[in-house]
Tab-separated table of C-alpha atoms in Angstrom:
chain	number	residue	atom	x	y	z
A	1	UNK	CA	0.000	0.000	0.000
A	2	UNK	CA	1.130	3.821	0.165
A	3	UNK	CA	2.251	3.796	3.437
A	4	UNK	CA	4.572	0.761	2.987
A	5	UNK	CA	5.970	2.274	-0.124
A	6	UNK	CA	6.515	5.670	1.450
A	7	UNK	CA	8.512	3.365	4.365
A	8	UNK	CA	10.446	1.813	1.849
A	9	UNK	CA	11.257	4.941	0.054
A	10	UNK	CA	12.439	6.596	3.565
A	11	UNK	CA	14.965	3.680	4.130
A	12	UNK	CA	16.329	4.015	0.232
A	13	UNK	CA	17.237	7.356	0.790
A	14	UNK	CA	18.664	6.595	4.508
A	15	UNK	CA	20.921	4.327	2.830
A	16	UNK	CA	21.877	6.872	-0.025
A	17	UNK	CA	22.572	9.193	2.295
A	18	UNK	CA	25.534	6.950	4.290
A	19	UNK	CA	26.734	5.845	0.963
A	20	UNK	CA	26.938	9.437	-0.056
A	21	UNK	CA	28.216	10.176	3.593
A	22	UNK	CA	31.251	7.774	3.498
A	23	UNK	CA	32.001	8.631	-0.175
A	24	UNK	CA	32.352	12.465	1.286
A	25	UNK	CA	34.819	10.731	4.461
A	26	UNK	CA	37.079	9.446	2.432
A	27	UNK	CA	36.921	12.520	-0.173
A	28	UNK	CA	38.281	14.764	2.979
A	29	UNK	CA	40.943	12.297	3.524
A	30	UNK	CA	42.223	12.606	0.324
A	31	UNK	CA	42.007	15.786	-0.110
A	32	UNK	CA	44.178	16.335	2.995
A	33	UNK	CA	46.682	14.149	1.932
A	34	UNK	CA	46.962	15.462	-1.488
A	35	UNK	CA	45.855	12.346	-2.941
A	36	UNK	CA	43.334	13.970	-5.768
A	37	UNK	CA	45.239	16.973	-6.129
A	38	UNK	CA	48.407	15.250	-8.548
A	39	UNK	CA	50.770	16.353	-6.108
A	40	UNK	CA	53.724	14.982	-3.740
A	41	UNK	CA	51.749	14.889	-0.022
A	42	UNK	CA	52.633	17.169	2.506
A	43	UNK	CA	55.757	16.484	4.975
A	44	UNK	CA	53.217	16.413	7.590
A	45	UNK	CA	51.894	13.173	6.197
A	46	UNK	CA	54.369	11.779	5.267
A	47	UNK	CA	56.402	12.062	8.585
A	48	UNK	CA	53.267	11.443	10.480
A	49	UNK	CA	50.938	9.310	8.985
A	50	UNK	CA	52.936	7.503	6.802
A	51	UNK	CA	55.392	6.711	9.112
A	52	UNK	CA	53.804	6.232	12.114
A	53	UNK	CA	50.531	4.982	10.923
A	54	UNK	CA	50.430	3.322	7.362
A	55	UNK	CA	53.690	1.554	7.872
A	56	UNK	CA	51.633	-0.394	11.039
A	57	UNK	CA	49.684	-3.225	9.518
A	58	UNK	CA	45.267	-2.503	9.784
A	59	UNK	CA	46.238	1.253	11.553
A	60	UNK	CA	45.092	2.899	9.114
A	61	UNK	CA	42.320	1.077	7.966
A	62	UNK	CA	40.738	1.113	11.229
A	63	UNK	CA	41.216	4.838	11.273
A	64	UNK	CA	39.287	5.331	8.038
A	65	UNK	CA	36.865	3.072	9.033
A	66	UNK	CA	35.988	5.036	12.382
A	67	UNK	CA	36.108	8.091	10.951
A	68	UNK	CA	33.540	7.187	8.170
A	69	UNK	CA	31.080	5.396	10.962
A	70	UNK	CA	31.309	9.057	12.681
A	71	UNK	CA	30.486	11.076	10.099
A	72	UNK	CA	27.659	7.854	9.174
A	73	UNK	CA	26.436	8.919	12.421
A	74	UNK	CA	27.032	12.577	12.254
A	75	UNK	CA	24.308	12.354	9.314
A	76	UNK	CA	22.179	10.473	10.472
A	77	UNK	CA	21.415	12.397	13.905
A	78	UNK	CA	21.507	15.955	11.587
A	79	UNK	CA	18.433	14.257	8.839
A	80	UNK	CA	16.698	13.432	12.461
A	81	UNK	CA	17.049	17.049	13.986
A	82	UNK	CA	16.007	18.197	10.734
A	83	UNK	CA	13.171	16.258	10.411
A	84	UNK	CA	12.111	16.819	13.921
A	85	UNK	CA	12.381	20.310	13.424
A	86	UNK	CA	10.452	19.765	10.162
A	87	UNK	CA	7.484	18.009	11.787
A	88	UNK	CA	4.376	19.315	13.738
A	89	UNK	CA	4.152	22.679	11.310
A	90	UNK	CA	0.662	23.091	11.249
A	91	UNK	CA	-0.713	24.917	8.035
A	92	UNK	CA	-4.145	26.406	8.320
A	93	UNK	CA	-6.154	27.865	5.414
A	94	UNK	CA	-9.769	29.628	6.668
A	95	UNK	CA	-12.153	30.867	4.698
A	96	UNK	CA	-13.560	34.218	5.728
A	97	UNK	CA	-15.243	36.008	3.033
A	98	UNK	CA	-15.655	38.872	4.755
A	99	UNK	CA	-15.988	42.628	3.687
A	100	UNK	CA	-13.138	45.022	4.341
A	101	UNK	CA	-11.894	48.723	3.664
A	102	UNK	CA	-9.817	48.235	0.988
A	103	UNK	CA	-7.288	51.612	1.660
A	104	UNK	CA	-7.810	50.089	5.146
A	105	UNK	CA	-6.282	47.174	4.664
A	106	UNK	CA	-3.537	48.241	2.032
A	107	UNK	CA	-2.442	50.562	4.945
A	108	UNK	CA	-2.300	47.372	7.456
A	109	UNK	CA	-0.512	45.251	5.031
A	110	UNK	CA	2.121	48.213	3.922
A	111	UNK	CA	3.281	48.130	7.732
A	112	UNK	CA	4.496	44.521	6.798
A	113	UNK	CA	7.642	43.290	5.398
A	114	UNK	CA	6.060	41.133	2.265
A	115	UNK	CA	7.838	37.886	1.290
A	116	UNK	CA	5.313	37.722	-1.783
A	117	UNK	CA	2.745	39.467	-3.629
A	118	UNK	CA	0.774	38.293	-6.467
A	119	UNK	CA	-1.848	40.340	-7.955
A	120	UNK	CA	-4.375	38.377	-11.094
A	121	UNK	CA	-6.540	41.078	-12.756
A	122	UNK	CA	-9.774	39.817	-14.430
A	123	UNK	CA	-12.905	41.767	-16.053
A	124	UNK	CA	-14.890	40.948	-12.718
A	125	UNK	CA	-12.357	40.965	-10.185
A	126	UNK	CA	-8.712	42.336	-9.051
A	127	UNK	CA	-7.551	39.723	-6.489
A	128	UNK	CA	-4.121	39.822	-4.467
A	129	UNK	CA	-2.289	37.529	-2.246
A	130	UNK	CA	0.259	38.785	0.259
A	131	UNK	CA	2.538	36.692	2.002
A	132	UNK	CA	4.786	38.005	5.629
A	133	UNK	CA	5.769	36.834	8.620
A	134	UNK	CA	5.341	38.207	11.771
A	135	UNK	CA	8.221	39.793	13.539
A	136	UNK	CA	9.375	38.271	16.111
A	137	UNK	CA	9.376	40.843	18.481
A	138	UNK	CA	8.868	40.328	22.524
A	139	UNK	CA	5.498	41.939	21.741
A	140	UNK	CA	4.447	39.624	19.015
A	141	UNK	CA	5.547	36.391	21.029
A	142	UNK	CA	3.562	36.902	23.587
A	143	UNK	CA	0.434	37.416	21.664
A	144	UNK	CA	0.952	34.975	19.255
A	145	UNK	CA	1.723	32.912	21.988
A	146	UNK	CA	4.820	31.274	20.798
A	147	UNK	CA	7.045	32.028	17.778
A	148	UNK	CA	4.855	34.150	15.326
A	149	UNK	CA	3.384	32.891	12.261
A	150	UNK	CA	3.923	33.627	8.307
A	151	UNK	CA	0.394	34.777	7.299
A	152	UNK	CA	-1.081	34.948	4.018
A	153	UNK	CA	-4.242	36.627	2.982
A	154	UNK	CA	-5.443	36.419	-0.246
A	155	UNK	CA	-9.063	39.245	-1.101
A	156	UNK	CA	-10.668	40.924	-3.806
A	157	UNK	CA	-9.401	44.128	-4.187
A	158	UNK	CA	-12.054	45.309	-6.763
A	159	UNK	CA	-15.121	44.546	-4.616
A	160	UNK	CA	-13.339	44.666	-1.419
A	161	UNK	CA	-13.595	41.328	0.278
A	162	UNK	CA	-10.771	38.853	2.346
A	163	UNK	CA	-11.585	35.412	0.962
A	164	UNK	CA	-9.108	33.213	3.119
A	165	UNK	CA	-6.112	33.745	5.042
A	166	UNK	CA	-3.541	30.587	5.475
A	167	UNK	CA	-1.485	30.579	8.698
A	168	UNK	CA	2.057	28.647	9.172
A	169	UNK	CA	3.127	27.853	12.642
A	170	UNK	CA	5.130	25.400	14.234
A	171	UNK	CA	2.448	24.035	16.982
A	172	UNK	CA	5.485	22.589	18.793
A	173	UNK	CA	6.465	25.801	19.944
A	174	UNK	CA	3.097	27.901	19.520
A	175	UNK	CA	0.549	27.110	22.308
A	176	UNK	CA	-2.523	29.007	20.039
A	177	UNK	CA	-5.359	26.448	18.847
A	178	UNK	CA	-6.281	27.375	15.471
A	179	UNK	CA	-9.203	29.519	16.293
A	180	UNK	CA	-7.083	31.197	18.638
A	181	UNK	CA	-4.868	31.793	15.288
A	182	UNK	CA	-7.876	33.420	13.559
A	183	UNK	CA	-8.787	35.371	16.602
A	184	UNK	CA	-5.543	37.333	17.111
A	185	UNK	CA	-5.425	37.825	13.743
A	186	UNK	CA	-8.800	39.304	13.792
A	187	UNK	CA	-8.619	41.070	16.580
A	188	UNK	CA	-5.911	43.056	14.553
A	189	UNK	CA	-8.200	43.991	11.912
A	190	UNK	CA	-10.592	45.226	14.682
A	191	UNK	CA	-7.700	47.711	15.954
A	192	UNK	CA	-7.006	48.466	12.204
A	193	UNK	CA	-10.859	49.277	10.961
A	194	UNK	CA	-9.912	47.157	8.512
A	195	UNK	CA	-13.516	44.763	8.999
A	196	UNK	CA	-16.391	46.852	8.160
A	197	UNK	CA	-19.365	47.826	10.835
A	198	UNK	CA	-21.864	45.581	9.193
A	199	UNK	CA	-19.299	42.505	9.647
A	200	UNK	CA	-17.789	42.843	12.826
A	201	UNK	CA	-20.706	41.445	14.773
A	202	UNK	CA	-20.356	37.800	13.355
A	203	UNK	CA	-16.796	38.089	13.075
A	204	UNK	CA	-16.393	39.291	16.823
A	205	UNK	CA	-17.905	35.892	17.661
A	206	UNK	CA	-14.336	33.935	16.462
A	207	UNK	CA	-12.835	36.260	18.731
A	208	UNK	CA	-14.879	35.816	22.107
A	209	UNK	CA	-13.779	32.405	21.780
A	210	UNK	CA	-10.801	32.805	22.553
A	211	UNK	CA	-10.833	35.791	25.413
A	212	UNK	CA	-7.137	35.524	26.411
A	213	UNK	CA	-5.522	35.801	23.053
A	214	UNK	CA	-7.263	38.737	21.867
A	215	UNK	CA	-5.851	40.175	24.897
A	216	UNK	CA	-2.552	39.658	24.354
């Protein structure tokens, strides 16, 4: 099934990655010695490696063959940190198809340092996506609860409505549940005007929700 072939993929690439790990061993080992290089090797190896080390019978191929089981394991535990670090981003995309000030919101996003922008003109409708990420100031980690998120909002310019905003956060480290998420996020449209009157009474409903993080 998928899952087994997914497992079997992950150990063909673990095993790639020592081959390619004790291929790049010995490379360094070489390279120090001048081996690769078409030149004489260095008095320092010869004087002490070659004649304290080579000249003693399985020296120094038990030498190469620790150094390439640490750097083996020096791999293996950097793909694992990686990966750990990788896992438990949570990616949210909510739909609010809401109306907004448009000069309002233009003004909120130009206080942000964009990552993105991509605007797709149509006869009916002018719609933008912005991409940022929160700064993470003392300020922002305390009401985001964690390390801040990268937001992206995506809304009709033309007729002046957000359609969905997507939220990236590593849950690991951010203690917000996901309406929590949409609620601080709201609650800075509230403090922006951004939302107009006739909305703000549903929308202040995602935000009573969560009480404590519209507060921070």
């Amino acid at each position: 099934d998928a899952s087994a072939a997914n497992e079997r993929a992950s150990n063909s690439l673990e095993v790639m990655q020592i081959i390619l790990a004790g291929s790049f061993a010995f490379d360094i080992i070489d390279r120090l010695a001048g081996g690769t290089l078409n030149m004489p090797p260095p008095s320092w190896v010869s004087d002490g490696v070659i004649g304290q080390i080579i000249d003693i019978p399985m020296l120094w191929f038990s030498l190469n063959m620790v150094w390439l089981f640490l750097m083996c394991y020096l791999l293996l535990r950097l793909m694992r940190w990686l990966g750990r670090r990788a896992s438990g981003v949570l990616t949210l995309r909510i739909r609010v198809n809401k109306r907004v000030n448009i000069d309002r919101l233009n003004d909120y996003l130009s206080k942000k340092e964009m990552e993105t922008i991509d605007t797709s003109s149509e006869s009916r409708q002018r719609t933008k996506k912005c991409t940022w990420t929160e700064p993470a100031t003392k300020l922002n980690k305390l009401k985001w609860a964690g390390p801040p998120p990268k937001i992206e909002v995506f809304f009709d310019e033309k007729h002046g409505f957000l359609l969905t905003v997507v939220f990236v956060v590593d849950k690991k480290k951010c203690s917000l549940s996901e309406e929590g998420l949409l609620a601080v996020f709201l609650q800075d449209l509230f403090d922006g005007d951004v939302l107009l009157a006739d909305d703000r009474k549903g929308v202040a409903k995602a935000i009573e929700k969560e009480p404590a993080t519209a507060k921070a």
